[in-house]
């Protein structure tokens, strides 16, 4: 059976017909989630905020702690944004036009931002102990992007705009800036800085090799000597030890 083209007016009318939930029911669901998160923050404060004091919870390694914080953020953000999207489509009253619903929606997004701050602190603790790697840099980028998405959700509850488009642009722009900054060089420089300051206790040769530190043996030798390695050696001797080809006599 042939059907005519779907117009924008028809789509808007269908969306309006989907608004079947009373504001009281939507507000109850949002309030329940906000109360659950606040209770969770209160009960699990030692686990959540230990990273700010540089402490690991009992039974956790730094890697497990950071990984769990990252995936907690991903799950919570997707759940909350999905809940807000559903509430905005089915509630009879737009969330922005109901002060109580708007406040609950903003509070839900603030909880997302708290999870993002906690995840960032956990990742920072992990990096401080074991240095930077490409995966840790990408995870840090993702945490910043997710935090930005939470901020955009708050903004769209205050004033309507094309939040999805801005979210895509924020992710793409942040990734472009990361690429322009040269992540490999940032990782190598950061790891040497952490080691030189005594924050990190070892240099991961695999990470340095992966990030191309051996492509410039002169710079690598200078950095190692600056960290106190190869005392009494010349930079040419260190380059030879690192595998530089010997010059013909």
PDB file of C-alpha atoms in Angstrom:
ATOM      1  CA  UNK A   1       0.000   0.000   0.000  1.00  0.00           C
ATOM      2  CA  UNK A   2       1.343   3.389  -0.955  1.00  0.00           C
ATOM      3  CA  UNK A   3       1.617   6.113   1.665  1.00  0.00           C
ATOM      4  CA  UNK A   4       2.209   9.785   1.235  1.00  0.00           C
ATOM      5  CA  UNK A   5       5.336  11.625   2.334  1.00  0.00           C
ATOM      6  CA  UNK A   6       5.725  12.258   6.050  1.00  0.00           C
ATOM      7  CA  UNK A   7       5.703  15.959   6.868  1.00  0.00           C
ATOM      8  CA  UNK A   8       7.360  17.718   9.749  1.00  0.00           C
ATOM      9  CA  UNK A   9       3.979  18.730  11.101  1.00  0.00           C
ATOM     10  CA  UNK A  10       2.908  15.075  11.221  1.00  0.00           C
ATOM     11  CA  UNK A  11       6.044  14.131  13.123  1.00  0.00           C
ATOM     12  CA  UNK A  12       5.496  16.946  15.629  1.00  0.00           C
ATOM     13  CA  UNK A  13       1.867  15.922  16.060  1.00  0.00           C
ATOM     14  CA  UNK A  14       2.893  12.317  16.722  1.00  0.00           C
ATOM     15  CA  UNK A  15       5.456  13.505  19.257  1.00  0.00           C
ATOM     16  CA  UNK A  16       2.796  15.541  21.050  1.00  0.00           C
ATOM     17  CA  UNK A  17       0.481  12.521  21.173  1.00  0.00           C
ATOM     18  CA  UNK A  18       3.298  10.574  22.888  1.00  0.00           C
ATOM     19  CA  UNK A  19       3.163  12.988  25.848  1.00  0.00           C
ATOM     20  CA  UNK A  20       1.002  10.796  28.024  1.00  0.00           C
ATOM     21  CA  UNK A  21       2.822  10.789  31.401  1.00  0.00           C
ATOM     22  CA  UNK A  22       1.624  13.253  34.055  1.00  0.00           C
ATOM     23  CA  UNK A  23       4.291  15.568  35.503  1.00  0.00           C
ATOM     24  CA  UNK A  24       3.815  14.029  38.955  1.00  0.00           C
ATOM     25  CA  UNK A  25       4.783  10.561  37.714  1.00  0.00           C
ATOM     26  CA  UNK A  26       7.817  11.874  35.813  1.00  0.00           C
ATOM     27  CA  UNK A  27       8.878  13.941  38.824  1.00  0.00           C
ATOM     28  CA  UNK A  28       8.607  10.905  41.092  1.00  0.00           C
ATOM     29  CA  UNK A  29      10.931   8.887  38.855  1.00  0.00           C
ATOM     30  CA  UNK A  30      13.477  11.711  38.591  1.00  0.00           C
ATOM     31  CA  UNK A  31      13.337  12.316  42.343  1.00  0.00           C
ATOM     32  CA  UNK A  32      13.885   8.609  43.032  1.00  0.00           C
ATOM     33  CA  UNK A  33      17.018   8.549  40.863  1.00  0.00           C
ATOM     34  CA  UNK A  34      18.404  11.746  42.409  1.00  0.00           C
ATOM     35  CA  UNK A  35      17.768  10.429  45.926  1.00  0.00           C
ATOM     36  CA  UNK A  36      19.443   7.124  45.028  1.00  0.00           C
ATOM     37  CA  UNK A  37      22.560   8.903  43.743  1.00  0.00           C
ATOM     38  CA  UNK A  38      22.789  11.182  46.780  1.00  0.00           C
ATOM     39  CA  UNK A  39      22.427   8.162  49.076  1.00  0.00           C
ATOM     40  CA  UNK A  40      25.121   6.375  47.101  1.00  0.00           C
ATOM     41  CA  UNK A  41      27.471   9.350  47.426  1.00  0.00           C
ATOM     42  CA  UNK A  42      26.879   9.437  51.176  1.00  0.00           C
ATOM     43  CA  UNK A  43      27.295   5.715  51.827  1.00  0.00           C
ATOM     44  CA  UNK A  44      30.226   5.188  49.450  1.00  0.00           C
ATOM     45  CA  UNK A  45      32.049   8.468  50.125  1.00  0.00           C
ATOM     46  CA  UNK A  46      35.220   6.706  51.262  1.00  0.00           C
ATOM     47  CA  UNK A  47      35.374   4.621  48.091  1.00  0.00           C
ATOM     48  CA  UNK A  48      34.367   7.446  45.759  1.00  0.00           C
ATOM     49  CA  UNK A  49      36.476  10.288  47.121  1.00  0.00           C
ATOM     50  CA  UNK A  50      39.579   8.394  48.277  1.00  0.00           C
ATOM     51  CA  UNK A  51      41.312   9.319  45.017  1.00  0.00           C
ATOM     52  CA  UNK A  52      41.319  13.000  45.999  1.00  0.00           C
ATOM     53  CA  UNK A  53      43.445  12.101  49.029  1.00  0.00           C
ATOM     54  CA  UNK A  54      45.654   9.725  47.032  1.00  0.00           C
ATOM     55  CA  UNK A  55      44.232   6.645  48.787  1.00  0.00           C
ATOM     56  CA  UNK A  56      43.141   3.349  47.267  1.00  0.00           C
ATOM     57  CA  UNK A  57      40.191   1.477  48.779  1.00  0.00           C
ATOM     58  CA  UNK A  58      41.005  -1.887  50.325  1.00  0.00           C
ATOM     59  CA  UNK A  59      41.144  -4.671  47.768  1.00  0.00           C
ATOM     60  CA  UNK A  60      41.647  -2.395  44.755  1.00  0.00           C
ATOM     61  CA  UNK A  61      44.673  -1.812  42.570  1.00  0.00           C
ATOM     62  CA  UNK A  62      45.103   1.600  40.954  1.00  0.00           C
ATOM     63  CA  UNK A  63      44.209   0.094  37.558  1.00  0.00           C
ATOM     64  CA  UNK A  64      41.004  -1.520  38.867  1.00  0.00           C
ATOM     65  CA  UNK A  65      40.032   1.661  40.700  1.00  0.00           C
ATOM     66  CA  UNK A  66      40.476   3.850  37.609  1.00  0.00           C
ATOM     67  CA  UNK A  67      38.827   1.351  35.278  1.00  0.00           C
ATOM     68  CA  UNK A  68      35.806   0.958  37.526  1.00  0.00           C
ATOM     69  CA  UNK A  69      35.439   4.737  37.841  1.00  0.00           C
ATOM     70  CA  UNK A  70      35.555   5.161  34.060  1.00  0.00           C
ATOM     71  CA  UNK A  71      32.911   2.533  33.320  1.00  0.00           C
ATOM     72  CA  UNK A  72      30.720   3.740  36.191  1.00  0.00           C
ATOM     73  CA  UNK A  73      30.733   7.177  34.553  1.00  0.00           C
ATOM     74  CA  UNK A  74      29.847   5.734  31.133  1.00  0.00           C
ATOM     75  CA  UNK A  75      26.929   3.706  32.511  1.00  0.00           C
ATOM     76  CA  UNK A  76      25.579   6.496  34.713  1.00  0.00           C
ATOM     77  CA  UNK A  77      25.796   9.132  31.984  1.00  0.00           C
ATOM     78  CA  UNK A  78      24.076   6.952  29.379  1.00  0.00           C
ATOM     79  CA  UNK A  79      21.378   5.981  31.883  1.00  0.00           C
ATOM     80  CA  UNK A  80      20.725   9.547  33.031  1.00  0.00           C
ATOM     81  CA  UNK A  81      20.734  11.103  29.572  1.00  0.00           C
ATOM     82  CA  UNK A  82      18.447   8.343  28.320  1.00  0.00           C
ATOM     83  CA  UNK A  83      16.131   8.915  31.277  1.00  0.00           C
ATOM     84  CA  UNK A  84      16.040  12.675  30.633  1.00  0.00           C
ATOM     85  CA  UNK A  85      15.408  12.150  26.916  1.00  0.00           C
ATOM     86  CA  UNK A  86      12.539   9.779  27.663  1.00  0.00           C
ATOM     87  CA  UNK A  87      11.085  12.103  30.296  1.00  0.00           C
ATOM     88  CA  UNK A  88      11.198  15.069  27.933  1.00  0.00           C
ATOM     89  CA  UNK A  89       9.320  13.096  25.249  1.00  0.00           C
ATOM     90  CA  UNK A  90       6.578  11.479  27.355  1.00  0.00           C
ATOM     91  CA  UNK A  91       5.850  14.131  29.978  1.00  0.00           C
ATOM     92  CA  UNK A  92       2.702  16.156  29.294  1.00  0.00           C
ATOM     93  CA  UNK A  93       4.515  19.308  30.381  1.00  0.00           C
ATOM     94  CA  UNK A  94       7.950  20.138  28.896  1.00  0.00           C
ATOM     95  CA  UNK A  95      10.603  19.852  31.589  1.00  0.00           C
ATOM     96  CA  UNK A  96      11.751  23.455  31.083  1.00  0.00           C
ATOM     97  CA  UNK A  97       8.231  24.774  31.766  1.00  0.00           C
ATOM     98  CA  UNK A  98       7.882  23.009  35.106  1.00  0.00           C
ATOM     99  CA  UNK A  99      10.247  24.412  37.750  1.00  0.00           C
ATOM    100  CA  UNK A 100      10.236  21.219  39.855  1.00  0.00           C
ATOM    101  CA  UNK A 101      10.950  18.945  36.884  1.00  0.00           C
ATOM    102  CA  UNK A 102      13.609  21.322  35.578  1.00  0.00           C
ATOM    103  CA  UNK A 103      15.336  21.360  38.974  1.00  0.00           C
ATOM    104  CA  UNK A 104      15.244  17.561  39.256  1.00  0.00           C
ATOM    105  CA  UNK A 105      16.644  17.218  35.729  1.00  0.00           C
ATOM    106  CA  UNK A 106      19.485  19.616  36.506  1.00  0.00           C
ATOM    107  CA  UNK A 107      20.215  17.765  39.763  1.00  0.00           C
ATOM    108  CA  UNK A 108      20.382  14.500  37.829  1.00  0.00           C
ATOM    109  CA  UNK A 109      22.935  16.060  35.460  1.00  0.00           C
ATOM    110  CA  UNK A 110      24.919  17.448  38.414  1.00  0.00           C
ATOM    111  CA  UNK A 111      25.184  13.868  39.681  1.00  0.00           C
ATOM    112  CA  UNK A 112      26.664  12.974  36.271  1.00  0.00           C
ATOM    113  CA  UNK A 113      29.212  15.749  36.684  1.00  0.00           C
ATOM    114  CA  UNK A 114      30.129  14.459  40.158  1.00  0.00           C
ATOM    115  CA  UNK A 115      30.729  11.003  38.709  1.00  0.00           C
ATOM    116  CA  UNK A 116      32.899  12.617  36.008  1.00  0.00           C
ATOM    117  CA  UNK A 117      34.982  14.464  38.619  1.00  0.00           C
ATOM    118  CA  UNK A 118      35.405  11.249  40.615  1.00  0.00           C
ATOM    119  CA  UNK A 119      36.385   9.293  37.483  1.00  0.00           C
ATOM    120  CA  UNK A 120      38.922  11.997  36.608  1.00  0.00           C
ATOM    121  CA  UNK A 121      40.411  11.849  40.106  1.00  0.00           C
ATOM    122  CA  UNK A 122      40.714   8.064  39.908  1.00  0.00           C
ATOM    123  CA  UNK A 123      42.389   8.275  36.516  1.00  0.00           C
ATOM    124  CA  UNK A 124      44.707  10.999  37.836  1.00  0.00           C
ATOM    125  CA  UNK A 125      45.728   8.761  40.734  1.00  0.00           C
ATOM    126  CA  UNK A 126      46.447   5.920  38.323  1.00  0.00           C
ATOM    127  CA  UNK A 127      48.531   8.152  36.049  1.00  0.00           C
ATOM    128  CA  UNK A 128      50.417   9.656  38.988  1.00  0.00           C
ATOM    129  CA  UNK A 129      51.466   6.189  40.116  1.00  0.00           C
ATOM    130  CA  UNK A 130      52.197   4.516  36.793  1.00  0.00           C
ATOM    131  CA  UNK A 131      52.551   7.274  34.209  1.00  0.00           C
ATOM    132  CA  UNK A 132      50.816   7.975  30.925  1.00  0.00           C
ATOM    133  CA  UNK A 133      49.948   5.513  28.186  1.00  0.00           C
ATOM    134  CA  UNK A 134      47.927   5.999  24.970  1.00  0.00           C
ATOM    135  CA  UNK A 135      44.937   4.220  26.522  1.00  0.00           C
ATOM    136  CA  UNK A 136      45.046   6.362  29.647  1.00  0.00           C
ATOM    137  CA  UNK A 137      45.205   9.515  27.538  1.00  0.00           C
ATOM    138  CA  UNK A 138      42.190   8.375  25.488  1.00  0.00           C
ATOM    139  CA  UNK A 139      40.307   7.482  28.669  1.00  0.00           C
ATOM    140  CA  UNK A 140      41.060  10.949  30.067  1.00  0.00           C
ATOM    141  CA  UNK A 141      39.820  12.507  26.821  1.00  0.00           C
ATOM    142  CA  UNK A 142      36.620  10.455  27.062  1.00  0.00           C
ATOM    143  CA  UNK A 143      36.040  11.570  30.663  1.00  0.00           C
ATOM    144  CA  UNK A 144      36.346  15.222  29.612  1.00  0.00           C
ATOM    145  CA  UNK A 145      33.948  14.683  26.695  1.00  0.00           C
ATOM    146  CA  UNK A 146      31.386  12.925  28.895  1.00  0.00           C
ATOM    147  CA  UNK A 147      31.633  15.743  31.434  1.00  0.00           C
ATOM    148  CA  UNK A 148      31.030  18.230  28.603  1.00  0.00           C
ATOM    149  CA  UNK A 149      27.951  16.266  27.541  1.00  0.00           C
ATOM    150  CA  UNK A 150      26.620  16.475  31.081  1.00  0.00           C
ATOM    151  CA  UNK A 151      27.157  20.239  30.995  1.00  0.00           C
ATOM    152  CA  UNK A 152      25.299  20.485  27.676  1.00  0.00           C
ATOM    153  CA  UNK A 153      22.401  18.543  29.178  1.00  0.00           C
ATOM    154  CA  UNK A 154      22.207  21.085  31.996  1.00  0.00           C
ATOM    155  CA  UNK A 155      22.311  23.940  29.491  1.00  0.00           C
ATOM    156  CA  UNK A 156      19.525  22.489  27.365  1.00  0.00           C
ATOM    157  CA  UNK A 157      17.305  22.188  30.444  1.00  0.00           C
ATOM    158  CA  UNK A 158      17.724  25.929  30.945  1.00  0.00           C
ATOM    159  CA  UNK A 159      17.419  27.039  27.337  1.00  0.00           C
ATOM    160  CA  UNK A 160      16.507  24.991  24.235  1.00  0.00           C
ATOM    161  CA  UNK A 161      19.182  24.545  21.580  1.00  0.00           C
ATOM    162  CA  UNK A 162      20.598  21.755  19.387  1.00  0.00           C
ATOM    163  CA  UNK A 163      22.443  19.972  22.175  1.00  0.00           C
ATOM    164  CA  UNK A 164      23.117  16.783  20.174  1.00  0.00           C
ATOM    165  CA  UNK A 165      24.872  18.741  17.441  1.00  0.00           C
ATOM    166  CA  UNK A 166      26.970  20.584  20.021  1.00  0.00           C
ATOM    167  CA  UNK A 167      27.805  17.267  21.735  1.00  0.00           C
ATOM    168  CA  UNK A 168      29.131  15.852  18.459  1.00  0.00           C
ATOM    169  CA  UNK A 169      31.119  19.023  17.808  1.00  0.00           C
ATOM    170  CA  UNK A 170      32.538  18.963  21.353  1.00  0.00           C
ATOM    171  CA  UNK A 171      33.747  15.372  20.969  1.00  0.00           C
ATOM    172  CA  UNK A 172      35.185  15.997  17.499  1.00  0.00           C
ATOM    173  CA  UNK A 173      36.848  19.258  18.547  1.00  0.00           C
ATOM    174  CA  UNK A 174      38.391  17.721  21.662  1.00  0.00           C
ATOM    175  CA  UNK A 175      39.746  14.806  19.622  1.00  0.00           C
ATOM    176  CA  UNK A 176      41.156  17.165  16.979  1.00  0.00           C
ATOM    177  CA  UNK A 177      42.919  19.197  19.681  1.00  0.00           C
ATOM    178  CA  UNK A 178      44.342  15.996  21.157  1.00  0.00           C
ATOM    179  CA  UNK A 179      45.718  14.961  17.775  1.00  0.00           C
ATOM    180  CA  UNK A 180      47.145  18.416  17.079  1.00  0.00           C
ATOM    181  CA  UNK A 181      48.848  18.463  20.489  1.00  0.00           C
ATOM    182  CA  UNK A 182      50.855  15.344  19.582  1.00  0.00           C
ATOM    183  CA  UNK A 183      49.810  12.750  22.170  1.00  0.00           C
ATOM    184  CA  UNK A 184      52.914  10.589  21.736  1.00  0.00           C
ATOM    185  CA  UNK A 185      55.253  13.435  22.616  1.00  0.00           C
ATOM    186  CA  UNK A 186      52.995  14.495  25.495  1.00  0.00           C
ATOM    187  CA  UNK A 187      53.099  10.959  26.891  1.00  0.00           C
ATOM    188  CA  UNK A 188      56.882  10.708  26.679  1.00  0.00           C
ATOM    189  CA  UNK A 189      57.419  14.180  28.134  1.00  0.00           C
ATOM    190  CA  UNK A 190      54.869  13.594  30.881  1.00  0.00           C
ATOM    191  CA  UNK A 191      56.325  10.261  31.920  1.00  0.00           C
ATOM    192  CA  UNK A 192      59.824  11.698  32.156  1.00  0.00           C
ATOM    193  CA  UNK A 193      58.508  14.645  34.174  1.00  0.00           C
ATOM    194  CA  UNK A 194      56.704  12.331  36.618  1.00  0.00           C
ATOM    195  CA  UNK A 195      59.818  10.176  36.977  1.00  0.00           C
ATOM    196  CA  UNK A 196      62.129  13.164  37.446  1.00  0.00           C
ATOM    197  CA  UNK A 197      59.870  14.573  40.181  1.00  0.00           C
ATOM    198  CA  UNK A 198      59.795  11.239  41.987  1.00  0.00           C
ATOM    199  CA  UNK A 199      56.035  10.803  41.482  1.00  0.00           C
ATOM    200  CA  UNK A 200      56.494   7.745  39.277  1.00  0.00           C
ATOM    201  CA  UNK A 201      59.018   5.131  40.369  1.00  0.00           C
ATOM    202  CA  UNK A 202      59.781   3.589  36.968  1.00  0.00           C
ATOM    203  CA  UNK A 203      59.841   4.310  33.251  1.00  0.00           C
ATOM    204  CA  UNK A 204      57.869   1.908  31.070  1.00  0.00           C
ATOM    205  CA  UNK A 205      60.164   1.120  28.155  1.00  0.00           C
ATOM    206  CA  UNK A 206      57.279  -0.463  26.230  1.00  0.00           C
ATOM    207  CA  UNK A 207      55.253   2.760  26.388  1.00  0.00           C
ATOM    208  CA  UNK A 208      58.269   4.856  25.394  1.00  0.00           C
ATOM    209  CA  UNK A 209      58.901   2.561  22.432  1.00  0.00           C
ATOM    210  CA  UNK A 210      55.213   2.619  21.447  1.00  0.00           C
ATOM    211  CA  UNK A 211      55.232   6.422  21.482  1.00  0.00           C
ATOM    212  CA  UNK A 212      58.310   6.598  19.269  1.00  0.00           C
ATOM    213  CA  UNK A 213      60.832   7.787  21.865  1.00  0.00           C
ATOM    214  CA  UNK A 214      63.546   5.703  20.206  1.00  0.00           C
ATOM    215  CA  UNK A 215      63.151   7.535  16.914  1.00  0.00           C
ATOM    216  CA  UNK A 216      65.277  10.348  18.352  1.00  0.00           C
ATOM    217  CA  UNK A 217      67.971   8.634  20.408  1.00  0.00           C
ATOM    218  CA  UNK A 218      69.742  11.932  21.103  1.00  0.00           C
ATOM    219  CA  UNK A 219      66.697  13.412  22.817  1.00  0.00           C
ATOM    220  CA  UNK A 220      66.001  10.116  24.614  1.00  0.00           C
ATOM    221  CA  UNK A 221      69.583   9.985  25.878  1.00  0.00           C
ATOM    222  CA  UNK A 222      69.412  13.586  27.085  1.00  0.00           C
ATOM    223  CA  UNK A 223      66.173  12.911  28.944  1.00  0.00           C
ATOM    224  CA  UNK A 224      67.563   9.801  30.617  1.00  0.00           C
ATOM    225  CA  UNK A 225      70.692  11.644  31.689  1.00  0.00           C
ATOM    226  CA  UNK A 226      68.561  14.504  33.007  1.00  0.00           C
ATOM    227  CA  UNK A 227      66.794  11.922  35.208  1.00  0.00           C
ATOM    228  CA  UNK A 228      70.112  10.814  36.688  1.00  0.00           C
ATOM    229  CA  UNK A 229      70.800   7.797  34.507  1.00  0.00           C
ATOM    230  CA  UNK A 230      74.222   6.910  33.046  1.00  0.00           C
ATOM    231  CA  UNK A 231      76.250   9.137  35.375  1.00  0.00           C
ATOM    232  CA  UNK A 232      79.758   9.758  34.079  1.00  0.00           C
ATOM    233  CA  UNK A 233      78.845   8.905  30.489  1.00  0.00           C
ATOM    234  CA  UNK A 234      78.785  11.225  27.538  1.00  0.00           C
ATOM    235  CA  UNK A 235      75.650  11.635  25.464  1.00  0.00           C
ATOM    236  CA  UNK A 236      77.345   9.866  22.530  1.00  0.00           C
ATOM    237  CA  UNK A 237      78.130   6.877  24.755  1.00  0.00           C
ATOM    238  CA  UNK A 238      74.538   6.748  25.956  1.00  0.00           C
ATOM    239  CA  UNK A 239      73.262   6.861  22.380  1.00  0.00           C
ATOM    240  CA  UNK A 240      75.532   3.911  21.547  1.00  0.00           C
ATOM    241  CA  UNK A 241      74.167   2.009  24.552  1.00  0.00           C
ATOM    242  CA  UNK A 242      70.632   2.696  23.345  1.00  0.00           C
ATOM    243  CA  UNK A 243      71.400   1.144  19.978  1.00  0.00           C
ATOM    244  CA  UNK A 244      72.663   3.978  17.788  1.00  0.00           C
ATOM    245  CA  UNK A 245      74.891   2.745  14.970  1.00  0.00           C
ATOM    246  CA  UNK A 246      78.596   3.380  15.506  1.00  0.00           C
ATOM    247  CA  UNK A 247      80.200   5.941  13.227  1.00  0.00           C
ATOM    248  CA  UNK A 248      82.866   4.678  10.852  1.00  0.00           C
ATOM    249  CA  UNK A 249      86.344   5.676  11.811  1.00  0.00           C
TER     250      UNK A 249
END
